[in-house]
C-alpha cells in the first residue's frame, strides 16, 4: 500500500471527519484498488471547469491548478487584495462577488463624501472619532454566533443609565451593524462572510455612516447609486436577502426559532442548531427557510440533528447547499414527503415516488469507498422500503466521472448533474 500524504490528512482532517459518511462514495480511502474498476482523484485545470471570462477579472486571477480530492475542488485566487483560498465551486463564485464588492468599497475611500465623513467624525469625542473609521472594529453583524452571548452582556452593561455616553456608543454600534447590512445587500455579498478583507471594508463604511453621516447614496453615487451591483435573483432569494438586510442577528434567531417550532423541531434541538458556532445567521435563515418550504415533509428534525456535525464554514456551506437542493427538487420536480438519514446519507422521499439523495459536490470519482457506501446506504434504505429500489435520484451541483455514472446506474441511482443551473443557490 502506498503511504498516504500526512500533510493532506492534517489539512483536511476536520472536513473529512464530518463528510466521510455523507460523501464517502466519492472520497478516496485506498490507493491499492484496481484501475480497471476504480478511480483515484487527480488535480484539474481551472480552464476545464470555468469559462475564460470567469477565470480572470479586473481584480483577480484564478490559478490554473485546481486541487481535487474526488468530491470538492480547492481553488487559489490571486487578487489585488491578497491571495484567497476557497473550497467549493459555489464558494468560489461567492468569493468573486466579494472581490468585486471590495473594489467598490476601496474606491469609496477616495471619494469626497468619504473625506467629509472623516472630517465630521474627527469632530466627535476621541473614543468615537476618526480612529474608528481608519482602523475599524467589528460590529454585531459580523461576529461568530459562539460569542453572541458575550456581546449581549457588553451591550447590557453599556446601556447602564449611569453613563449616558455609553448609551451613545451602544447605539452607534447597532447603527454600524445596520449600515453594514445595507451595503452588503446593495453589493450582493454576505454580511456574515468570513472574508477578513470584505469585513474590514464593510466595517469602515459602516463606521463612516454611523459616526460621520456617510450616506449610502452619496458613497455609491460614483458607481451608479444604490443597487448598482445587486445580482438578479428569484423571488425566493430576494425574500432571503431582504430578511438578512432588515433584521439584526438577534431578531433573525427569533424568526428562525419560530419557524423551527412550526415544522416540529423540539426546542432543545432548535437551540443547539441556532447556537451552533459554525452556522452564521445567514446559514440559519437559508437552511430554516428552505426546510419550511418543504411544507408537510416528515423528518425535518432529523436533518437538523444530522447537520449539527458541522465544525467549520465549509461543512456549514455544504449542509446549506443540501437543504437548498431539497427545496429546489420540491419546486421543480415533486414535493418532498419525508427526510431520513441512513448510513450517513440523506434520503428525501418525494411524492412522485423518487428518493432524492441531495449531494452538492463539485466533481465525483468512483472509488472503492464509493462502491461500499453506495451499496451499503441504498441497500439499507431498500431493506426498510422495498418499493424504493431503482428509484434513487442523486442530485449534484457539479459533475461525476463517466465510470461513476455507469456504476451508479447499475445500482439503480439516476444522477442529475449541474443542478446549480436547474435551481438557485444562495451563495
Short mmCIF file of C-alpha atoms in Angstrom, two decimals:
data_model
loop_
_atom_site.label_atom_id
_atom_site.label_comp_id
_atom_site.label_asym_id
_atom_site.label_seq_id
_atom_site.Cartn_x
_atom_site.Cartn_y
_atom_site.Cartn_z
CA UNK A 1 0.00 0.00 0.00
CA UNK A 2 1.33 3.45 -0.87
CA UNK A 3 1.85 5.87 2.00
CA UNK A 4 -0.93 8.44 2.33
CA UNK A 5 0.33 12.05 2.34
CA UNK A 6 0.34 13.19 6.00
CA UNK A 7 0.14 16.89 5.15
CA UNK A 8 -3.02 16.24 3.17
CA UNK A 9 -4.55 14.37 6.10
CA UNK A 10 -3.77 17.19 8.52
CA UNK A 11 -5.22 19.85 6.24
CA UNK A 12 -8.45 18.06 5.51
CA UNK A 13 -8.93 16.17 8.77
CA UNK A 14 -11.84 18.22 10.06
CA UNK A 15 -13.78 18.37 6.82
CA UNK A 16 -13.33 14.69 6.07
CA UNK A 17 -14.39 13.72 9.59
CA UNK A 18 -17.76 15.37 9.02
CA UNK A 19 -18.41 14.39 5.43
CA UNK A 20 -16.84 10.91 5.26
CA UNK A 21 -20.19 9.14 5.54
CA UNK A 22 -22.33 11.61 3.63
CA UNK A 23 -20.00 11.90 0.66
CA UNK A 24 -17.92 8.84 1.25
CA UNK A 25 -18.79 7.25 -2.03
CA UNK A 26 -16.64 9.81 -3.75
CA UNK A 27 -13.92 10.10 -1.13
CA UNK A 28 -10.69 8.19 -1.78
CA UNK A 29 -9.63 5.96 1.10
CA UNK A 30 -7.48 3.40 -0.67
CA UNK A 31 -4.79 3.68 -3.31
CA UNK A 32 -4.39 -0.03 -3.95
CA UNK A 33 -7.55 -0.70 -5.92
CA UNK A 34 -7.67 -1.83 -9.49
CA UNK A 35 -7.53 0.95 -12.08
CA UNK A 36 -9.92 -1.05 -14.25
CA UNK A 37 -12.74 -0.84 -11.73
CA UNK A 38 -11.98 2.12 -9.51
CA UNK A 39 -10.62 5.64 -9.92
CA UNK A 40 -8.32 7.91 -7.98
CA UNK A 41 -8.87 11.68 -7.86
CA UNK A 42 -6.43 13.94 -9.64
CA UNK A 43 -5.88 17.68 -9.86
CA UNK A 44 -7.81 19.54 -12.52
CA UNK A 45 -7.30 22.64 -14.64
CA UNK A 46 -9.48 25.64 -14.00
CA UNK A 47 -9.88 26.04 -17.76
CA UNK A 48 -11.66 22.68 -17.79
CA UNK A 49 -14.17 23.91 -15.22
CA UNK A 50 -14.99 27.57 -15.89
CA UNK A 51 -15.14 29.88 -18.94
CA UNK A 52 -12.27 32.27 -19.57
CA UNK A 53 -14.25 35.38 -18.63
CA UNK A 54 -14.77 33.95 -15.15
CA UNK A 55 -11.18 32.80 -14.63
CA UNK A 56 -9.75 36.30 -14.97
CA UNK A 57 -11.39 39.52 -13.82
CA UNK A 58 -10.44 43.18 -13.30
CA UNK A 59 -9.02 42.49 -9.84
CA UNK A 60 -8.29 38.77 -9.72
CA UNK A 61 -6.89 35.67 -11.42
CA UNK A 62 -7.82 32.08 -10.52
CA UNK A 63 -4.77 29.85 -10.59
CA UNK A 64 -4.82 27.12 -13.21
CA UNK A 65 -4.17 24.26 -10.81
CA UNK A 66 -7.32 23.12 -9.01
CA UNK A 67 -6.75 20.64 -6.22
CA UNK A 68 -9.43 17.95 -6.34
CA UNK A 69 -9.89 15.24 -3.73
CA UNK A 70 -12.64 13.44 -5.53
CA UNK A 71 -15.57 15.43 -4.21
CA UNK A 72 -14.80 19.16 -3.75
CA UNK A 73 -12.47 21.46 -5.67
CA UNK A 74 -9.96 23.70 -3.88
CA UNK A 75 -9.08 26.99 -5.60
CA UNK A 76 -6.38 29.60 -5.10
CA UNK A 77 -7.21 33.12 -6.25
CA UNK A 78 -4.65 35.90 -6.66
CA UNK A 79 -6.21 39.33 -6.26
CA UNK A 80 -5.35 42.98 -5.75
CA UNK A 81 -6.39 42.46 -2.13
CA UNK A 82 -4.35 39.37 -1.33
CA UNK A 83 -4.34 35.65 -2.02
CA UNK A 84 -7.54 33.77 -1.20
CA UNK A 85 -8.08 30.02 -0.91
CA UNK A 86 -11.56 28.59 -1.06
CA UNK A 87 -13.14 25.14 -1.27
CA UNK A 88 -16.16 24.51 -3.47
CA UNK A 89 -17.38 25.83 -6.79
CA UNK A 90 -20.24 27.76 -5.17
CA UNK A 91 -17.89 29.18 -2.56
CA UNK A 92 -15.61 30.38 -5.35
CA UNK A 93 -18.48 32.19 -7.05
CA UNK A 94 -19.26 33.85 -3.73
CA UNK A 95 -15.62 34.94 -3.37
CA UNK A 96 -15.57 36.52 -6.82
CA UNK A 97 -18.61 38.63 -5.92
CA UNK A 98 -16.83 39.66 -2.74
CA UNK A 99 -13.72 40.75 -4.65
CA UNK A 100 -15.86 42.93 -6.88
CA UNK A 101 -17.53 44.44 -3.82
CA UNK A 102 -14.17 45.06 -2.12
CA UNK A 103 -13.07 47.02 -5.20
CA UNK A 104 -16.08 49.32 -4.86
CA UNK A 105 -15.60 49.74 -1.12
CA UNK A 106 -11.92 50.56 -1.66
CA UNK A 107 -12.81 53.26 -4.17
CA UNK A 108 -15.31 54.80 -1.76
CA UNK A 109 -12.35 55.77 0.45
CA UNK A 110 -11.12 58.11 -2.32
CA UNK A 111 -14.45 59.92 -2.65
CA UNK A 112 -15.25 63.41 -1.44
CA UNK A 113 -18.20 62.04 0.53
CA UNK A 114 -15.87 59.74 2.49
CA UNK A 115 -13.45 62.62 3.15
CA UNK A 116 -16.31 64.67 4.52
CA UNK A 117 -17.30 61.77 6.76
CA UNK A 118 -13.77 61.60 8.17
CA UNK A 119 -13.87 65.32 8.92
CA UNK A 120 -17.24 65.03 10.60
CA UNK A 121 -16.16 62.03 12.65
CA UNK A 122 -12.99 63.81 13.72
CA UNK A 123 -15.09 66.46 15.44
CA UNK A 124 -16.64 63.83 17.72
CA UNK A 125 -15.24 62.73 21.12
CA UNK A 126 -11.98 60.87 20.54
CA UNK A 127 -13.30 57.49 21.67
CA UNK A 128 -15.93 57.61 18.91
CA UNK A 129 -13.96 59.55 16.34
CA UNK A 130 -11.91 59.23 13.19
CA UNK A 131 -9.76 56.36 14.50
CA UNK A 132 -12.77 54.04 14.32
CA UNK A 133 -13.09 54.70 10.60
CA UNK A 134 -9.41 54.42 9.72
CA UNK A 135 -8.95 51.39 11.99
CA UNK A 136 -12.48 49.98 12.32
CA UNK A 137 -13.56 47.45 14.89
CA UNK A 138 -16.04 44.70 14.17
CA UNK A 139 -19.74 45.07 14.84
CA UNK A 140 -22.64 42.87 15.79
CA UNK A 141 -23.46 41.77 12.25
CA UNK A 142 -20.12 40.10 11.62
CA UNK A 143 -19.24 38.28 14.83
CA UNK A 144 -19.47 34.49 15.19
CA UNK A 145 -22.58 33.26 16.97
CA UNK A 146 -20.48 31.43 19.50
CA UNK A 147 -19.65 34.75 21.19
CA UNK A 148 -23.01 36.42 20.69
CA UNK A 149 -23.80 35.99 24.37
CA UNK A 150 -20.66 37.89 25.32
CA UNK A 151 -21.63 40.85 23.17
CA UNK A 152 -25.15 40.81 24.56
CA UNK A 153 -23.68 41.16 28.03
CA UNK A 154 -21.46 44.01 26.88
CA UNK A 155 -24.43 45.76 25.30
CA UNK A 156 -26.36 45.40 28.53
CA UNK A 157 -23.56 46.97 30.57
CA UNK A 158 -23.07 49.76 28.06
CA UNK A 159 -26.73 50.73 28.28
CA UNK A 160 -26.49 51.35 32.02
CA UNK A 161 -28.02 54.76 32.83
CA UNK A 162 -25.04 55.78 34.98
CA UNK A 163 -23.08 56.89 31.88
CA UNK A 164 -25.09 58.46 29.04
CA UNK A 165 -22.05 58.45 26.72
CA UNK A 166 -22.04 54.65 26.81
CA UNK A 167 -25.65 54.63 25.65
CA UNK A 168 -24.48 56.56 22.60
CA UNK A 169 -21.74 54.06 21.91
CA UNK A 170 -24.19 51.15 22.01
CA UNK A 171 -26.49 52.96 19.60
CA UNK A 172 -23.58 53.65 17.29
CA UNK A 173 -22.53 50.01 17.26
CA UNK A 174 -26.07 48.98 16.34
CA UNK A 175 -26.13 51.67 13.64
CA UNK A 176 -22.88 50.34 12.17
CA UNK A 177 -24.39 46.86 12.03
CA UNK A 178 -27.36 48.25 10.12
CA UNK A 179 -25.13 50.18 7.68
CA UNK A 180 -23.08 47.05 7.03
CA UNK A 181 -26.19 45.03 6.18
CA UNK A 182 -27.36 47.78 3.82
CA UNK A 183 -24.04 47.91 1.97
CA UNK A 184 -23.81 44.12 1.78
CA UNK A 185 -27.29 43.99 0.30
CA UNK A 186 -26.56 46.62 -2.34
CA UNK A 187 -23.25 44.99 -3.27
CA UNK A 188 -24.72 41.50 -3.42
CA UNK A 189 -22.48 39.97 -0.75
CA UNK A 190 -22.89 38.16 2.56
CA UNK A 191 -22.58 40.49 5.56
CA UNK A 192 -21.67 37.43 7.67
CA UNK A 193 -18.85 36.35 5.34
CA UNK A 194 -15.62 35.14 6.93
CA UNK A 195 -13.63 37.09 4.31
CA UNK A 196 -11.48 39.39 6.50
CA UNK A 197 -10.82 41.93 3.75
CA UNK A 198 -14.51 42.30 2.98
CA UNK A 199 -15.34 42.59 6.68
CA UNK A 200 -12.73 45.30 7.18
CA UNK A 201 -14.10 47.37 4.30
CA UNK A 202 -17.72 46.89 5.39
CA UNK A 203 -16.75 47.96 8.90
CA UNK A 204 -15.02 51.03 7.50
CA UNK A 205 -18.03 52.33 5.59
CA UNK A 206 -20.34 51.25 8.41
CA UNK A 207 -18.47 53.38 10.94
CA UNK A 208 -18.25 56.23 8.44
CA UNK A 209 -22.02 56.15 8.17
CA UNK A 210 -22.66 55.88 11.89
CA UNK A 211 -20.04 58.40 13.02
CA UNK A 212 -19.54 60.64 10.00
CA UNK A 213 -23.02 60.59 8.42
CA UNK A 214 -21.79 59.00 5.20
CA UNK A 215 -24.97 58.08 3.37
CA UNK A 216 -25.03 55.07 1.10
CA UNK A 217 -26.49 57.18 -1.70
CA UNK A 218 -23.53 59.55 -1.57
CA UNK A 219 -21.00 56.73 -1.19
CA UNK A 220 -22.27 54.74 -4.15
CA UNK A 221 -23.14 57.69 -6.40
CA UNK A 222 -19.93 57.39 -8.50
CA UNK A 223 -20.87 53.78 -9.27
CA UNK A 224 -24.44 54.41 -10.33
CA UNK A 225 -26.05 54.75 -6.93
CA UNK A 226 -27.55 52.12 -4.61
CA UNK A 227 -28.47 48.90 -6.36
CA UNK A 228 -25.67 49.14 -8.91
CA UNK A 229 -24.33 45.67 -8.05
CA UNK A 230 -27.43 43.84 -6.85
CA UNK A 231 -27.48 40.45 -8.54
CA UNK A 232 -30.64 39.45 -10.30
CA UNK A 233 -32.37 36.83 -8.19
CA UNK A 234 -35.60 34.88 -7.96
CA UNK A 235 -38.45 35.98 -5.74
CA UNK A 236 -37.46 33.49 -3.04
CA UNK A 237 -33.79 34.51 -2.99
CA UNK A 238 -34.88 38.13 -2.81
CA UNK A 239 -37.01 37.32 0.23
CA UNK A 240 -33.98 35.81 1.98
CA UNK A 241 -31.85 38.82 1.05
CA UNK A 242 -34.46 41.28 2.28
CA UNK A 243 -34.76 39.48 5.59
CA UNK A 244 -30.98 39.43 6.07
CA UNK A 245 -30.81 43.13 5.28
CA UNK A 246 -33.63 44.30 7.50
CA UNK A 247 -33.21 42.14 10.60
CA UNK A 248 -30.29 42.09 13.06
CA UNK A 249 -28.90 38.74 14.25
CA UNK A 250 -30.98 38.59 17.43
CA UNK A 251 -34.20 39.08 15.51
CA UNK A 252 -33.19 36.51 12.87
CA UNK A 253 -32.64 34.00 15.65
CA UNK A 254 -36.14 34.60 16.95
CA UNK A 255 -37.70 34.29 13.48
CA UNK A 256 -35.81 31.09 12.71
CA UNK A 257 -36.69 29.64 16.11
CA UNK A 258 -40.38 30.24 15.46
CA UNK A 259 -40.15 28.54 12.06
CA UNK A 260 -38.35 25.53 13.52
CA UNK A 261 -41.11 25.14 16.12
CA UNK A 262 -43.75 25.17 13.39
CA UNK A 263 -42.05 22.37 11.43
CA UNK A 264 -41.79 20.19 14.52
CA UNK A 265 -38.21 20.67 15.69
CA UNK A 266 -38.03 20.33 19.51
CA UNK A 267 -36.87 23.44 21.39
CA UNK A 268 -33.68 21.87 22.71
CA UNK A 269 -32.64 20.71 19.24
CA UNK A 270 -33.54 24.08 17.72
CA UNK A 271 -31.42 25.86 20.29
CA UNK A 272 -28.46 23.59 19.61
CA UNK A 273 -28.68 24.48 15.94
CA UNK A 274 -29.30 28.21 16.40
CA UNK A 275 -26.42 28.47 18.88
CA UNK A 276 -24.04 26.38 16.78
CA UNK A 277 -20.83 28.38 16.18
CA UNK A 278 -20.26 27.02 12.65
CA UNK A 279 -23.56 28.39 11.31
CA UNK A 280 -23.95 32.14 10.81
CA UNK A 281 -27.36 33.83 10.95
CA UNK A 282 -27.31 33.65 7.15
CA UNK A 283 -26.80 29.87 7.19
CA UNK A 284 -29.62 29.56 9.72
CA UNK A 285 -32.00 31.70 7.73
CA UNK A 286 -31.47 29.89 4.43
CA UNK A 287 -31.49 26.39 5.92
CA UNK A 288 -34.59 27.01 8.05
CA UNK A 289 -36.33 28.87 5.23
CA UNK A 290 -35.65 26.01 2.81
CA UNK A 291 -36.93 23.37 5.25
CA UNK A 292 -40.02 25.44 5.99
CA UNK A 293 -40.87 25.42 2.28
CA UNK A 294 -40.94 21.62 2.27
CA UNK A 295 -44.44 22.02 3.72
CA UNK A 296 -45.58 18.77 5.38
CA UNK A 297 -42.39 16.75 4.97
CA UNK A 298 -41.68 14.46 7.89
CA UNK A 299 -38.20 14.14 9.36
CA UNK A 300 -37.01 17.71 9.08
CA UNK A 301 -35.90 17.45 12.71
CA UNK A 302 -33.70 14.50 11.69
CA UNK A 303 -31.97 16.73 9.15
CA UNK A 304 -31.33 19.43 11.76
CA UNK A 305 -29.87 16.82 14.11
CA UNK A 306 -27.70 15.49 11.26
CA UNK A 307 -26.16 18.86 10.39
CA UNK A 308 -25.10 19.57 13.96
CA UNK A 309 -21.99 17.63 12.92
CA UNK A 310 -20.68 20.76 11.17
CA UNK A 311 -17.47 22.06 12.68
CA UNK A 312 -16.33 24.69 10.17
CA UNK A 313 -17.56 27.03 7.46
CA UNK A 314 -17.05 24.53 4.64
CA UNK A 315 -19.33 21.92 6.17
CA UNK A 316 -21.87 24.59 7.10
CA UNK A 317 -21.94 25.67 3.44
CA UNK A 318 -22.28 22.03 2.37
CA UNK A 319 -25.31 21.48 4.60
CA UNK A 320 -26.88 24.74 3.46
CA UNK A 321 -26.49 23.64 -0.17
CA UNK A 322 -28.03 20.29 0.75
CA UNK A 323 -31.11 21.98 2.22
CA UNK A 324 -31.44 24.17 -0.86
CA UNK A 325 -31.14 21.12 -3.11
CA UNK A 326 -34.12 19.52 -1.39
CA UNK A 327 -36.05 22.75 -1.65
CA UNK A 328 -35.14 23.01 -5.34
CA UNK A 329 -36.31 19.46 -6.03
CA UNK A 330 -39.64 20.25 -4.42
CA UNK A 331 -40.01 23.41 -6.51
CA UNK A 332 -39.03 21.89 -9.86
CA UNK A 333 -39.90 18.18 -9.70
CA UNK A 334 -42.08 16.90 -6.87
CA UNK A 335 -42.92 17.71 -3.22
CA UNK A 336 -40.72 16.14 -0.55
CA UNK A 337 -42.73 13.99 1.86
CA UNK A 338 -40.07 12.56 4.18
CA UNK A 339 -36.41 13.07 5.08
CA UNK A 340 -34.36 10.23 6.51
CA UNK A 341 -30.68 9.79 7.34
CA UNK A 342 -29.47 6.26 6.57
CA UNK A 343 -25.85 5.13 6.84
CA UNK A 344 -24.67 8.73 6.82
CA UNK A 345 -26.53 9.77 3.66
CA UNK A 346 -29.61 11.98 3.47
CA UNK A 347 -32.56 10.47 1.61
CA UNK A 348 -35.59 12.61 0.76
CA UNK A 349 -38.64 10.73 -0.42
CA UNK A 350 -40.73 12.64 -2.96
CA UNK A 351 -44.42 12.45 -3.76
CA UNK A 352 -43.65 11.15 -7.27
CA UNK A 353 -42.07 8.02 -5.73
CA UNK A 354 -38.45 9.02 -6.28
CA UNK A 355 -35.95 9.06 -3.42
CA UNK A 356 -33.71 12.11 -3.69
CA UNK A 357 -30.10 11.97 -2.47
CA UNK A 358 -29.00 15.65 -2.23
CA UNK A 359 -25.23 15.82 -2.60
CA UNK A 360 -23.75 19.22 -3.52
CA UNK A 361 -20.36 18.01 -4.71
CA UNK A 362 -18.09 19.56 -7.35
CA UNK A 363 -16.63 16.51 -9.07
CA UNK A 364 -17.11 12.91 -8.00
CA UNK A 365 -14.94 9.91 -8.87
CA UNK A 366 -15.75 6.25 -8.41
CA UNK A 367 -13.54 4.73 -5.70
CA UNK A 368 -13.60 1.56 -3.69
CA UNK A 369 -15.20 3.54 -0.91
CA UNK A 370 -17.81 4.71 -3.38
CA UNK A 371 -18.79 1.15 -4.09
CA UNK A 372 -19.02 0.30 -0.39
CA UNK A 373 -21.01 3.33 0.71
CA UNK A 374 -23.45 3.46 -2.18
CA UNK A 375 -24.22 -0.24 -1.85
CA UNK A 376 -24.48 -0.04 1.93
CA UNK A 377 -26.67 3.06 2.11
CA UNK A 378 -29.06 2.17 -0.72
CA UNK A 379 -29.46 -1.43 0.43
CA UNK A 380 -30.17 -0.28 3.98
CA UNK A 381 -32.82 2.08 2.68
CA UNK A 382 -34.30 -0.58 0.41
CA UNK A 383 -34.48 -3.01 3.33
CA UNK A 384 -36.88 -0.67 5.10
CA UNK A 385 -38.69 0.26 1.90
CA UNK A 386 -38.53 -2.37 -0.88
CA UNK A 387 -40.50 -0.09 -3.22
CA UNK A 388 -37.60 2.35 -3.35
CA UNK A 389 -35.36 0.01 -5.36
CA UNK A 390 -34.29 1.60 -8.62
CA UNK A 391 -35.88 4.95 -7.71
CA UNK A 392 -32.92 6.83 -6.29
CA UNK A 393 -32.24 10.29 -7.73
CA UNK A 394 -28.78 11.68 -6.96
CA UNK A 395 -28.55 15.46 -7.46
CA UNK A 396 -25.08 17.03 -7.58
CA UNK A 397 -24.12 20.65 -8.13
CA UNK A 398 -21.14 19.67 -10.26
CA UNK A 399 -20.23 16.54 -12.22
CA UNK A 400 -19.19 12.92 -11.79
CA UNK A 401 -16.95 10.82 -13.99
CA UNK A 402 -18.34 8.51 -16.72
CA UNK A 403 -17.37 5.47 -14.63
CA UNK A 404 -19.27 6.85 -11.64
CA UNK A 405 -22.35 7.38 -13.82
CA UNK A 406 -22.10 3.84 -15.13
CA UNK A 407 -21.73 2.29 -11.69
CA UNK A 408 -24.49 4.40 -10.16
CA UNK A 409 -26.86 3.40 -12.95
CA UNK A 410 -26.13 -0.27 -12.28
CA UNK A 411 -27.20 0.30 -8.69
CA UNK A 412 -30.47 1.97 -9.61
CA UNK A 413 -29.26 5.52 -8.99
CA UNK A 414 -30.14 8.13 -11.60
CA UNK A 415 -27.83 11.12 -11.49
CA UNK A 416 -28.56 14.75 -12.33
CA UNK A 417 -25.51 16.97 -12.73
CA UNK A 418 -25.21 20.76 -12.59
CA UNK A 419 -28.33 21.21 -10.51
CA UNK A 420 -26.99 24.71 -9.74
CA UNK A 421 -28.22 25.56 -13.25
CA UNK A 422 -31.59 23.99 -12.59
CA UNK A 423 -32.33 25.60 -9.23
CA UNK A 424 -30.99 28.67 -7.45
CA UNK A 425 -28.46 28.51 -4.64
CA UNK A 426 -27.95 31.42 -2.25
CA UNK A 427 -24.16 31.73 -2.47
#
